[in-house]
Coordinates of C-alpha atoms in Angstrom, one line a residue:
M1 CA 23.5 12.6 2.3
D2 CA 20.5 14.8 1.6
A3 CA 16.9 13.4 1.3
H4 CA 16.9 13.2 -2.5
A5 CA 20.3 11.5 -2.6
A6 CA 18.9 9.1 0.0
V7 CA 15.9 8.4 -2.2
A8 CA 18.2 7.5 -5.1
A9 CA 20.2 5.3 -2.7
G10 CA 17.0 3.6 -1.6
S11 CA 16.0 2.9 -5.2
A12 CA 19.2 1.0 -5.6
L13 CA 18.3 -1.3 -2.6
G14 CA 17.1 -4.5 -4.1
R15 CA 14.2 -6.6 -2.8
R16 CA 16.6 -9.2 -1.3
A17 CA 18.5 -6.4 0.7
R18 CA 15.2 -5.0 2.0
V19 CA 13.9 -8.4 3.2
A20 CA 17.3 -9.1 4.7
W21 CA 17.3 -5.8 6.6
L22 CA 13.8 -6.5 7.9
L23 CA 14.8 -9.8 9.4
R24 CA 18.1 -8.5 10.8
V25 CA 16.7 -5.4 12.5
N26 CA 13.9 -7.3 14.1
R27 CA 16.4 -9.8 15.5
L28 CA 18.9 -7.2 16.7
L29 CA 16.1 -5.2 18.4
A30 CA 14.2 -8.2 19.7
E31 CA 12.7 -8.0 23.2
E32 CA 14.3 -11.4 24.1
S33 CA 17.9 -10.2 24.4
S34 CA 19.4 -13.7 24.1
L35 CA 18.1 -13.9 20.5
R36 CA 20.2 -10.9 19.5
S37 CA 23.2 -13.1 19.5
L38 CA 23.6 -14.6 16.1
P39 CA 24.9 -18.0 17.4
A40 CA 22.1 -18.3 19.9
F41 CA 19.5 -17.4 17.3
A42 CA 20.9 -20.0 14.9
A43 CA 21.0 -22.6 17.6
A44 CA 17.3 -22.0 18.4
F45 CA 16.1 -21.9 14.8
H46 CA 15.3 -25.6 14.3
G47 CA 11.7 -26.1 15.3
G48 CA 8.2 -24.8 14.6
V49 CA 7.6 -24.5 10.8
Y50 CA 11.3 -25.0 10.1
D51 CA 12.3 -28.6 10.3
R52 CA 16.1 -28.4 9.8
E53 CA 19.2 -27.1 11.6
V54 CA 20.8 -23.9 10.3
S55 CA 24.3 -22.6 10.8
V56 CA 25.4 -19.2 11.9
S57 CA 26.7 -18.6 8.4
T58 CA 23.4 -19.5 6.9
V59 CA 21.5 -16.9 9.0
S60 CA 24.3 -14.4 8.3
R61 CA 23.8 -14.8 4.6
W62 CA 20.1 -14.4 4.9
E63 CA 20.5 -11.2 7.0
T64 CA 23.0 -9.7 4.6
G65 CA 21.1 -10.5 1.5
R66 CA 23.8 -12.8 0.1
T67 CA 21.3 -15.6 -0.3
P68 CA 17.5 -15.4 -0.5
V69 CA 15.7 -16.5 2.6
P70 CA 13.0 -19.2 2.3
W71 CA 9.5 -18.1 3.2
R72 CA 9.3 -20.8 5.9
A73 CA 12.4 -19.3 7.5
V74 CA 10.7 -15.9 7.5
R75 CA 7.8 -17.5 9.3
R76 CA 10.2 -19.1 11.8
Y77 CA 11.6 -15.6 12.5
E78 CA 8.1 -14.6 13.6
E79 CA 7.8 -17.6 15.8
L80 CA 11.2 -17.2 17.5
L81 CA 10.8 -13.4 18.0
A82 CA 7.2 -13.8 19.3
L83 CA 5.8 -11.5 16.7
P84 CA 2.2 -11.6 15.5
R85 CA 1.7 -14.1 12.8
N86 CA 2.3 -12.6 9.3
T87 CA 4.0 -9.5 10.5
L88 CA 7.2 -10.4 8.7
T89 CA 5.9 -12.8 6.1
A90 CA 3.2 -10.5 4.7
T91 CA 5.6 -7.6 4.6
A92 CA 8.4 -9.6 3.1
R93 CA 6.1 -11.0 0.4
T94 CA 4.8 -7.5 -0.4
V95 CA 8.3 -6.0 -0.7
W96 CA 9.5 -9.0 -2.7
R97 CA 6.7 -8.5 -5.2
Y98 CA 6.8 -4.7 -5.5
W99 CA 10.6 -4.4 -6.0
A100 CA 10.9 -7.3 -8.4
P101 CA 12.6 -6.7 -11.7
G102 CA 9.7 -8.4 -13.4
P103 CA 6.2 -9.8 -12.7
V104 CA 6.3 -12.1 -9.6
L105 CA 4.8 -15.5 -10.4
D106 CA 6.5 -17.3 -7.6
V107 CA 3.7 -18.5 -5.3
A108 CA 5.6 -20.7 -2.9
P109 CA 3.7 -21.0 0.4
A110 CA 5.0 -19.3 3.5
G111 CA 4.5 -22.4 5.5
P112 CA 2.8 -25.8 5.6
A113 CA -1.0 -25.9 5.2
V114 CA -2.7 -25.6 8.5
R115 CA -6.2 -26.5 7.1
P116 CA -7.4 -28.4 4.1
L117 CA -8.0 -26.4 1.0
E118 CA -11.6 -27.7 0.7
D119 CA -12.5 -26.4 4.2
L120 CA -11.1 -23.0 3.4
L121 CA -13.0 -22.9 0.1
E122 CA -16.3 -23.8 1.8
Q123 CA -15.6 -21.1 4.4
A124 CA -15.0 -18.4 1.8
V125 CA -18.2 -19.0 -0.2
S126 CA -20.3 -19.2 3.0
G127 CA -21.4 -16.5 5.4
D128 CA -18.6 -17.4 7.8
V129 CA -15.9 -14.9 8.9
M130 CA -12.6 -15.1 6.9
T131 CA -9.4 -13.7 8.4
G132 CA -6.5 -12.4 6.4
D133 CA -4.5 -15.5 7.3
D134 CA -7.4 -17.7 6.0
W135 CA -7.2 -15.9 2.7
D136 CA -3.4 -16.3 2.6
Q137 CA -3.7 -20.0 3.1
L138 CA -6.6 -20.4 0.7
V139 CA -4.8 -18.6 -2.1
D140 CA -1.6 -20.5 -1.4
G141 CA -3.5 -23.7 -1.8
L142 CA -5.2 -22.6 -5.0
C143 CA -1.9 -21.4 -6.5
A144 CA -0.3 -24.8 -5.7
R145 CA -2.9 -26.2 -8.0
P146 CA -2.7 -24.0 -11.2
D147 CA -5.2 -26.2 -13.1
V148 CA -7.7 -26.6 -10.3
V149 CA -11.4 -26.6 -11.4
L150 CA -13.8 -24.9 -8.9
M151 CA -17.4 -26.0 -9.0
P152 CA -20.0 -24.6 -9.5
S153 CA -18.8 -22.4 -12.3
G154 CA -19.3 -19.1 -10.5
T155 CA -17.0 -20.0 -7.6
W156 CA -14.0 -18.0 -9.0
S157 CA -16.2 -14.9 -9.3
A158 CA -17.6 -15.3 -5.9
L159 CA -14.2 -15.7 -4.3
A160 CA -12.7 -12.7 -6.1
E161 CA -15.8 -10.5 -5.3
R162 CA -15.6 -11.3 -1.6
L163 CA -11.8 -10.9 -1.5
V164 CA -11.9 -7.5 -3.2
E165 CA -14.8 -6.3 -1.1
E166 CA -13.1 -7.2 2.2
M167 CA -9.8 -5.8 0.9
V168 CA -11.1 -2.3 0.2
I169 CA -12.5 -2.0 3.8
A170 CA -9.5 -3.6 5.5
D171 CA -6.5 -1.9 7.0
D172 CA -2.9 -2.6 8.1
L173 CA -2.0 -6.4 8.2
P174 CA -5.5 -7.6 7.3
W175 CA -5.4 -5.4 4.2
M176 CA -1.8 -6.4 3.2
L177 CA -2.7 -10.1 3.4
R178 CA -5.7 -9.6 1.2
F179 CA -3.9 -7.4 -1.3
E180 CA -1.1 -9.9 -1.7
S181 CA -3.7 -12.7 -2.0
L182 CA -5.4 -10.8 -4.8
N183 CA -2.1 -10.3 -6.6
R184 CA -1.4 -14.0 -6.6
L185 CA -5.0 -14.9 -7.8
L186 CA -4.6 -12.4 -10.7
N187 CA -1.8 -14.5 -12.0
H188 CA -3.6 -17.9 -11.5
R189 CA -3.5 -20.0 -14.6
R190 CA -7.1 -21.0 -14.6
G191 CA -8.8 -18.3 -12.4
G192 CA -6.8 -15.2 -13.2
R193 CA -8.9 -14.0 -16.1
T194 CA -12.1 -14.2 -14.1
V195 CA -10.4 -12.3 -11.2
I196 CA -9.4 -9.5 -13.6
A197 CA -13.0 -9.2 -14.8
V198 CA -14.3 -9.0 -11.3
C199 CA -11.7 -6.3 -10.5
G200 CA -12.9 -4.3 -13.5
A201 CA -16.6 -4.7 -12.7
M202 CA -16.1 -3.7 -9.0
A203 CA -13.8 -0.7 -9.8
A204 CA -16.4 0.6 -12.2
G205 CA -19.4 -0.3 -10.1
P206 CA -20.0 -1.2 -6.4
A207 CA -16.5 -0.4 -5.2
R208 CA -16.0 2.7 -7.4
L209 CA -15.1 4.9 -4.5
T210 CA -12.3 2.6 -3.4
A211 CA -11.2 1.8 -7.0
T212 CA -7.6 3.0 -6.8
E213 CA -6.2 0.0 -5.0
I214 CA -8.2 -2.4 -7.2
V215 CA -7.0 -1.1 -10.5
C216 CA -3.5 -0.6 -9.2
A217 CA -3.3 -4.3 -8.2
L218 CA -3.2 -5.1 -11.9
D219 CA 0.3 -3.8 -12.3
N220 CA 1.9 -7.2 -11.6
C221 CA -0.5 -9.1 -13.9
G222 CA 0.8 -9.7 -17.4
H223 CA -2.5 -11.0 -18.9
P224 CA -3.6 -8.9 -21.9
D225 CA -7.0 -8.4 -20.2
A226 CA -5.3 -6.6 -17.4
A227 CA -3.5 -4.3 -19.8
D228 CA -6.8 -3.6 -21.6
L229 CA -8.5 -2.8 -18.3
V230 CA -5.8 -0.4 -17.2
L231 CA -5.8 1.4 -20.5
S232 CA -9.6 1.7 -20.5
E233 CA -9.6 3.3 -17.0
L234 CA -6.8 5.6 -18.2
A235 CA -8.4 6.8 -21.4
R236 CA -12.1 6.5 -20.3
P237 CA -12.1 6.3 -16.5
S238 CA -15.2 5.2 -14.6
G239 CA -14.2 7.7 -11.9
P240 CA -11.2 9.8 -10.7
L241 CA -10.1 7.1 -8.3
A242 CA -10.1 4.4 -10.9
H243 CA -8.1 6.7 -13.1
R244 CA -5.5 7.3 -10.4
G245 CA -5.2 3.5 -9.9
A246 CA -4.6 3.1 -13.7
V247 CA -1.9 5.8 -13.6
M248 CA -0.2 4.1 -10.6
A249 CA -0.4 0.6 -12.3
C250 CA 1.3 2.0 -15.4
F251 CA 4.6 2.6 -13.7
R252 CA 5.3 -1.1 -13.4
K253 CA 3.3 -2.2 -16.4
V254 CA 5.4 0.1 -18.6
R255 CA 8.6 -1.2 -17.0
Y256 CA 7.5 -4.8 -17.3
R257 CA 6.6 -4.3 -21.1
H258 CA 3.0 -5.3 -20.6
F259 CA 1.8 -3.1 -23.4
D260 CA 2.2 -3.9 -27.1
D261 CA 3.1 -1.1 -29.6
G262 CA -0.5 -0.1 -30.2
Q263 CA -1.3 0.0 -26.5
L264 CA 1.8 2.0 -25.8
R265 CA 0.7 4.6 -28.3
T266 CA -2.7 4.7 -26.6
L267 CA -1.0 5.1 -23.3
V268 CA 1.2 8.0 -24.6
R269 CA -1.9 9.9 -25.8
A270 CA -3.8 9.3 -22.5
V271 CA -0.9 10.3 -20.3
R272 CA -0.2 13.4 -22.5
D273 CA -3.9 14.5 -22.2
A274 CA -4.4 13.5 -18.5
G275 CA -5.0 16.3 -16.0
G276 CA -2.5 16.4 -13.2
D277 CA -4.5 18.7 -10.9
G278 CA -7.0 18.0 -8.2
P279 CA -6.8 15.6 -5.2
T280 CA -6.2 12.5 -7.3
G281 CA -3.9 13.8 -10.0
D282 CA -0.6 13.8 -8.2
Q283 CA 0.9 10.7 -10.0
V284 CA 0.3 11.9 -13.5
E285 CA 3.5 14.1 -13.8
P286 CA 5.8 11.4 -12.3
L287 CA 4.3 8.9 -14.8
R288 CA 5.1 11.3 -17.7
G289 CA 8.7 11.4 -16.6
H290 CA 8.9 7.6 -16.0
L291 CA 7.4 6.9 -19.4
S292 CA 9.7 9.3 -21.3
A293 CA 12.8 7.9 -19.5
L294 CA 12.0 4.3 -20.5
Y295 CA 10.8 5.2 -24.0
P296 CA 12.8 8.3 -25.1
E297 CA 11.2 8.2 -28.5
Y298 CA 8.0 9.2 -26.9
A299 CA 9.5 11.9 -24.6
R300 CA 8.5 14.8 -26.8
A301 CA 5.0 13.5 -27.3
V302 CA 4.6 13.2 -23.5
L303 CA 6.5 16.1 -22.2
G304 CA 6.6 18.6 -25.1
R305 CA 9.4 21.2 -24.8
R306 CA 10.4 19.8 -21.4
A307 CA 11.6 16.5 -23.0
T308 CA 15.2 17.6 -23.5
T309 CA 15.6 18.3 -19.7
R310 CA 14.1 15.0 -18.6
R311 CA 16.0 12.4 -20.5
D312 CA 18.5 11.5 -17.9
E313 CA 16.2 11.2 -14.9
P314 CA 16.1 7.8 -13.1
A315 CA 13.2 5.6 -14.0
R316 CA 13.5 2.7 -11.5
N317 CA 9.9 2.4 -10.0
G318 CA 9.5 6.1 -10.9
S319 CA 11.5 7.1 -7.8
G320 CA 13.7 9.7 -9.3
D321 CA 13.4 13.2 -7.8
R322 CA 11.4 15.5 -9.9
S323 CA 10.8 18.3 -7.4
G324 CA 13.5 20.6 -8.6
S325 CA 11.0 23.1 -9.9
D326 CA 10.0 23.8 -6.2
P327 CA 13.2 24.4 -4.3
D328 CA 11.3 25.5 -1.2
A329 CA 9.4 22.2 -1.1
R330 CA 12.6 20.3 -1.6
A331 CA 14.3 22.1 1.3
L332 CA 11.4 21.6 3.7
V333 CA 11.1 17.9 2.9
A334 CA 14.9 17.4 3.2
A335 CA 14.9 19.1 6.6
A336 CA 12.0 17.0 7.8
V337 CA 13.7 13.8 6.6
A338 CA 16.8 14.8 8.4
R339 CA 14.9 15.4 11.7
V340 CA 12.9 12.2 11.4
T341 CA 16.0 10.1 10.6
A342 CA 17.8 11.5 13.5
R343 CA 15.2 10.0 15.8
L344 CA 16.2 6.5 14.7
G345 CA 19.3 6.8 16.8
T346 CA 17.2 6.8 20.0
V347 CA 16.3 3.1 19.5
E348 CA 19.1 1.3 21.3
P349 CA 21.8 3.1 19.3
D350 CA 24.4 0.4 20.2
R351 CA 22.4 -2.2 18.3
V352 CA 21.2 -0.2 15.2
C353 CA 22.4 -2.0 12.1
D354 CA 23.1 -0.4 8.8
P355 CA 21.8 3.1 9.6
A356 CA 22.0 3.9 5.9
V357 CA 19.1 1.5 5.2
P358 CA 16.5 3.0 7.5
A359 CA 17.7 6.5 6.5
A360 CA 17.1 5.6 2.9
L361 CA 13.6 4.2 3.8
V362 CA 12.6 7.3 5.7
A363 CA 13.7 9.4 2.7
E364 CA 11.7 7.2 0.4
T365 CA 8.7 7.5 2.7
L366 CA 8.8 11.3 2.7
A367 CA 10.6 12.4 -0.5
S368 CA 9.8 10.1 -3.3
P369 CA 7.3 11.6 -5.8
L370 CA 5.8 8.1 -6.4
F371 CA 3.0 7.2 -3.9
D372 CA 3.7 3.5 -4.1
V373 CA 7.4 3.9 -3.3
R374 CA 6.4 6.0 -0.2
L375 CA 3.8 3.4 0.8
Y376 CA 6.0 0.3 0.6
A377 CA 8.9 2.0 2.4
A378 CA 6.4 2.9 5.2
F379 CA 5.2 -0.7 5.3
L380 CA 8.7 -1.9 5.7
L381 CA 9.5 0.5 8.5
A382 CA 6.1 -0.3 10.2
A383 CA 7.1 -4.0 10.5
T384 CA 10.1 -3.1 12.7
P385 CA 10.7 -1.8 16.3
Y386 CA 11.3 1.6 14.8
R387 CA 7.6 2.1 14.2
P388 CA 6.5 4.0 17.3
V389 CA 9.6 6.2 17.3
L390 CA 9.1 7.2 13.7
A391 CA 5.4 7.8 14.2
D392 CA 6.2 10.2 17.1
A393 CA 8.7 11.9 14.9
L394 CA 6.2 12.4 12.1
A395 CA 3.7 13.8 14.6
A396 CA 6.3 16.2 15.9
E397 CA 6.9 17.5 12.3
L398 CA 3.1 18.0 11.8
V399 CA 2.9 20.4 14.8
R400 CA 5.5 22.7 13.2
P401 CA 3.8 25.6 11.5
P402 CA 5.7 25.3 8.2
A403 CA 4.6 21.7 7.8
V404 CA 0.9 22.6 8.2
R405 CA 1.1 25.5 5.8
H406 CA 3.1 23.8 3.1
E407 CA 0.7 21.3 1.6
R408 CA 3.2 19.0 -0.1
L409 CA 5.2 18.4 3.1
A410 CA 2.0 18.0 5.2
I411 CA 0.5 15.5 2.8
V412 CA 3.6 13.2 2.7
L413 CA 3.9 13.4 6.5
L414 CA 0.2 12.5 6.9
D415 CA 0.4 9.7 4.4
A416 CA 3.3 8.2 6.4
L417 CA 1.5 8.7 9.7
R418 CA -1.5 6.9 8.2
V419 CA 0.7 3.7 8.1
L420 CA 2.9 4.2 11.1
G421 CA 0.6 6.0 13.6
D422 CA -1.4 4.6 16.5
H423 CA -4.0 5.7 19.0
R424 CA -1.7 8.3 20.4
H425 CA -1.8 10.3 17.1
R426 CA -5.5 10.2 16.6
G427 CA -6.1 13.5 18.3
L428 CA -3.6 15.3 16.0
L429 CA -5.3 13.9 12.9
Q430 CA -8.7 15.0 14.2
R431 CA -7.5 18.6 14.8
L432 CA -5.9 18.9 11.4
A433 CA -9.1 17.5 9.8
V434 CA -11.4 20.3 10.9
L435 CA -9.2 23.3 11.9
P436 CA -10.4 26.1 9.6
S437 CA -6.9 27.5 9.2
V438 CA -5.6 24.2 7.8
P439 CA -5.4 24.2 3.9
R440 CA -8.0 22.0 2.3
P441 CA -5.5 19.5 0.7
T442 CA -3.9 19.1 4.1
A443 CA -7.3 18.5 5.8
Y444 CA -8.1 16.0 3.1
A445 CA -4.9 14.1 3.9
A446 CA -5.7 14.1 7.6
V447 CA -9.2 12.8 6.9
R448 CA -7.8 10.0 4.9
G449 CA -5.9 9.0 8.0
L450 CA -9.0 8.8 10.2
G451 CA -10.1 5.5 8.7
H452 CA -6.7 3.9 9.4
V453 CA -5.3 5.3 12.6
A454 CA -7.2 4.0 15.6
A455 CA -10.4 4.1 13.6
D456 CA -12.1 1.9 16.3
R457 CA -11.4 4.6 18.9
A458 CA -13.5 7.3 17.1
G459 CA -15.7 7.9 20.0
G460 CA -17.7 11.0 20.9
D461 CA -19.1 13.5 18.5
F462 CA -16.0 14.2 16.5
L463 CA -17.0 12.4 13.3
R464 CA -20.4 14.0 13.4
T465 CA -18.8 17.4 13.7
A466 CA -16.3 16.6 10.9
V467 CA -19.1 15.6 8.6
A468 CA -21.1 18.8 9.3
H469 CA -18.0 20.9 8.9
H470 CA -17.0 19.6 5.5
H471 CA -20.6 19.3 4.3
A472 CA -21.0 23.0 5.0
V473 CA -17.8 23.8 3.1
W474 CA -18.9 21.8 0.1
L475 CA -22.3 23.4 0.0
S476 CA -20.6 26.8 0.0
D477 CA -17.8 26.1 -2.6
R478 CA -18.5 22.7 -4.1
D479 CA -14.7 22.3 -4.8
P480 CA -13.2 18.9 -5.7
V481 CA -10.9 18.7 -2.7
T482 CA -13.8 19.1 -0.2
A483 CA -15.8 16.6 -2.3
A484 CA -13.0 14.1 -2.0
T485 CA -12.7 14.8 1.7
L486 CA -16.4 14.0 2.2
E487 CA -16.0 10.7 0.4
S488 CA -13.0 9.8 2.6
L489 CA -15.0 10.7 5.7
V490 CA -17.6 8.1 4.6
Y491 CA -14.7 5.6 4.7
A492 CA -13.8 6.7 8.2
L493 CA -17.4 6.3 9.3
G494 CA -17.5 2.8 7.9
M495 CA -14.2 1.8 9.6
A496 CA -15.6 3.2 12.9
S497 CA -18.8 1.3 12.4
R498 CA -20.9 4.5 12.6
D499 CA -23.9 3.2 10.7
D500 CA -26.0 6.0 12.3
L501 CA -24.0 8.6 10.5
L502 CA -23.8 6.6 7.3
T503 CA -27.6 6.4 7.4
A504 CA -27.9 10.1 8.0
I505 CA -25.7 10.8 5.0
L506 CA -27.7 8.4 2.8
D507 CA -31.0 10.1 3.9
S508 CA -29.7 13.7 3.3
A509 CA -30.9 14.9 -0.1
D510 CA -28.5 17.8 -0.3
F511 CA -25.4 15.7 0.5
L512 CA -22.7 15.1 -2.1
P513 CA -24.1 12.3 -4.3
P514 CA -20.9 10.1 -4.5
A515 CA -20.7 10.3 -0.7
R516 CA -24.3 9.1 -0.4
T517 CA -23.5 6.3 -2.8
A518 CA -20.5 5.3 -0.7
A519 CA -22.6 5.4 2.4
A520 CA -25.2 3.1 0.8
R521 CA -22.4 0.8 -0.3
W522 CA -21.0 0.5 3.3
L523 CA -24.5 -0.2 4.7
A524 CA -25.0 -2.9 2.1
I525 CA -21.9 -4.8 3.0
P526 CA -22.9 -8.0 4.8
G527 CA -22.0 -8.1 8.5
H528 CA -19.8 -11.2 8.2
R529 CA -17.6 -9.4 5.6
R530 CA -17.3 -6.3 7.6
A531 CA -16.3 -8.4 10.6
S532 CA -13.8 -10.4 8.4
A533 CA -12.1 -7.2 7.1
L534 CA -11.0 -6.4 10.7
R535 CA -9.1 -9.7 11.1

């Protein structure tokens, strides 16, 4: 099966199958060998957050996707397998929401409340530190009370503003917990409309340079205000990153029929006229194909003469292959997928289950044209014992000369390494970020990884050197890719707590203005929120 056939196979994997595989592979590759036995695992299951006995057949049905697994059972997997809290539950909830056939309004808690809702509320509106798990429990409690009234009247806004501000400077599991908490709050019966308004205000204002994920989060929200906000950022964007978030949100909002007829016509015009070039325009062309596949009557308006050749392309989550116009890129990506997938067999090959599933996920991670599909496949792989092996395989691909020279391949490899990598791969990202022979889009992708891969180990003078290097390039050419690179460097500085360099950027009159704005924003974030985002 080639990479693009594997992407198609992956898009056919439902959310239940993905969650089932996540649980099964973590059990079969568990460090505690006795738990790899299904009967032994089932016998040990009663306890912790799960207060009932389970049979071998029950666990088998969960792990094969024949029946949905309760959230408390997912939490019990974490307990039994001695995994960090939320490793499986946060990933499973994310996958469950993203691959749902319609908006996810199910807000069943992942376990019993550990602390009273009132205590969590008081903590969130104070200057105390909030962990991702605190947010998860707080939002679970609020969603269990859809008609809850929060006093004083500005409490909903204060909660949403803090949650979003922490989310856009968080990473890995702390980010995932906050992002899923935001998704649930956006659909809250009483507070949702206020949360939508806060997202719009922050994406257009103080969080403008991290607006993509804020606007994109509206894709699961069916409230008319969310549709209006997405269309507004699509037609009259407050910035390129907010526009990209709106484009990404439209994949599912179109499929979920969130737009009425008038809004759909507005969407068609905006997508038709949108530019697909530059560092933030990569999702425009896939959206055109997605929109024309779901609404063939608009295909000619969106695609023009290409409409007749695009009608039969897959539209599920936008994951159909649309790289046929670049056969060299397709061949390079396919070869990389094959080599990375082959490394999976080195992880206890006698216990690897359903090799087709991880193979399809690797293909999605590297070959899907849709960024979100790549991201969520990488999240799923990152929550398994495959993570370090896959990260090493990605790094091995990135030292191959064709990968560095070919921007499209390098970018998807670097995007995946940003999720799967660890401190061992930090040096590779640093080299690619500043090496003069590296194409600028590839360097930009490497810089985006600096704020995510071992950001707390950014010692020495590298970041200072990187800022000076890209600042000099921007002063010389003032091209949009280098501008975006400088803005991403500010994020890396913030994640590394390099306030000295943030201050230097802010005080430099000839520096890129949006980067200075971003530096000022980082320096203005209260210390308790920056500390919270790390947890």
